[in-house]
Amino acid sequence: MNKKVRVRYAPSPTGFLHIGGARSALFNYLYAKKFNGDFVFRIEDTDIERNIEGAEYSQLHDLIWLGIIPDESIENPNPKYKYYRQMEKLDIYKKYAYELVEKGYAYECFCSEEDLEKSRIEQEERGITSFKYDRRCLNLSEEEKEALRKKGIKPSIRLRVPDDKKIVFNDLVRGEVSFNSNDFGDFVILKSNGIPTYNFAVVIDDHIMDITHVLRGEEHLSNTPKQLFIYDYFGWEAPQFGHMTIIINENGKKLSKRDNNIVQFVSQYRKMGFLPQAILNFLLLLGWTPEDNKEIFTLSEMCSCFDPSRLSKSPSMFDNKKLYWMNSHYIKTLDNEKYFEFILPFIKENKNLANKTEDELKNISLVFKNEILYGEQINSFIDEVFNKAKLNDDQKAFVNSELSQRVLTFIEEKIKSTNDLKFDKDSFKAWINDVILNTQAKGKNLYMPIRLSLTGCEHGIEMYNIFNLLGKDEVLKRIREELQ
Ligand code: GLU
């Protein structure tokens, strides 16, 4: 095939950009870039009742934020293709639907919802579980149709699915897939209100937009034969399809939008302080395996390494820990200027840092560069240090022990008697050695009384950083609180 590769991401604006949608978009984008093709963003908005405000914007701009920049979209349409929303081209779908009617591949259906429901119940009573339209409108005469029209009944249009036909296609992910046409009933392609159904509109769109490859979720696999019937009737070349496997959670269950353990929308990650490159990198490995065990990929590396034959054939597990790890990795690799740009918006509102200068804020935020998994988390670390927690009885008893008191007393004296006591990592290590030598306290007996008296917590950021953040006076004050 010498045609220019053109792929698309075609969300319905019924929700914000979901992690699964972002994965489809990424793989389509990589496919396009690998083969010097175009990545098209268009909207499937025919489910008018379910469309929600802001979804179209989020779908496009969250993608752009991730770095997946469409070559064509609702905001930068190619004049050659003009329409990037389905509701803008209803007359086009109508024209094509009636072309099929004229050729005898589709027909008008006047059945009402009630008629269909009755027929469904009848079929169920006969033990047929998956309903198939009984074709009662297939052979209506012109007079019969005219009479129904006169009654004010508007027809829908159904595709006449071929009988006994084996449909085989070569799926980019699964290899050869086959279906039998007898498993499909004649389905509606244009509703009586003039709005096309998904399976029809998507074929017309893909055809008129010269789409060559379609990578989409596994849930669309059984739609593909329906779409292939339509390509066949028009005599059009179908794109090459690939169906990506489902995403599962840690319990092996298909990821559902109600799964509260996993944050699912890109805008939520953005708000929490995830970096776009971390999300992209994570999504890449959620359905694709590199040849070696390489884990970290820049977007341009992804584009050059991407090999569609390595798309996973088994379900991909959403490993939350890995996503957080990846984000912390990318945070650590930011240079300091970029890091400040990223992190300062998160700490601007922190009440514990009111009155701090920009430079002080920068210094404070640097303390956490290697500690945080995501941007917003910096505030809980900061709050933990600045708002000392109340000790429980066991912790109090521990701090009151003779050894703990010896440690705290020594530190108090050390700070008071040394003019220029430094709290950077190396100086801290040196003078804490002094504490060990003088008090004989080690390990938990050494660190726990200090931690507890400073923050009230048993764990937390590296100790020298607590000293740095609180400063000498506050450290002394907090230690004194625990001295008897
Ligand atoms: N709007 C469909 C979806 O979001 C697109 C399906 C397709 O790619 O054909 O699932």
XYZ file of C-alpha atoms and ligand atoms in Angstrom, residues 8-14 21 24 28 42-45 59 86 198-199 202 206 214-217 219-220 223 227 241 243, ligand 1:
40
model
C -7.347 8.935 13.884
C -8.520 9.225 17.448
C -12.269 9.717 17.419
C -13.707 10.182 20.897
C -17.312 10.791 21.757
C -17.660 13.937 23.834
C -19.561 12.016 26.488
C -8.670 6.773 25.396
C -5.585 4.517 22.004
C -2.415 5.759 16.799
C -12.194 14.098 15.160
C -15.364 13.959 17.199
C -18.119 11.344 17.237
C -20.946 13.389 18.684
C -10.425 15.367 24.936
C -20.267 14.056 12.840
C -21.829 4.596 15.163
C -21.068 1.686 12.826
C -17.469 5.688 11.404
C -12.879 6.810 7.830
C -7.477 2.013 12.925
C -6.157 1.043 16.343
C -8.923 0.904 18.896
C -10.121 -0.892 22.005
C -14.705 -3.615 22.814
C -15.018 -2.653 19.145
C -18.290 -3.955 15.398
C -18.244 -2.047 9.312
C -7.803 -2.693 11.929
C -7.835 -4.090 18.464
N -16.093 6.955 19.526
C -15.609 5.619 19.582
C -15.087 5.347 20.958
O -14.781 6.276 21.667
C -14.539 5.429 18.534
C -14.424 4.049 18.103
C -13.505 3.851 16.932
O -12.317 4.178 17.083
O -13.951 3.392 15.898
O -14.992 4.225 21.389
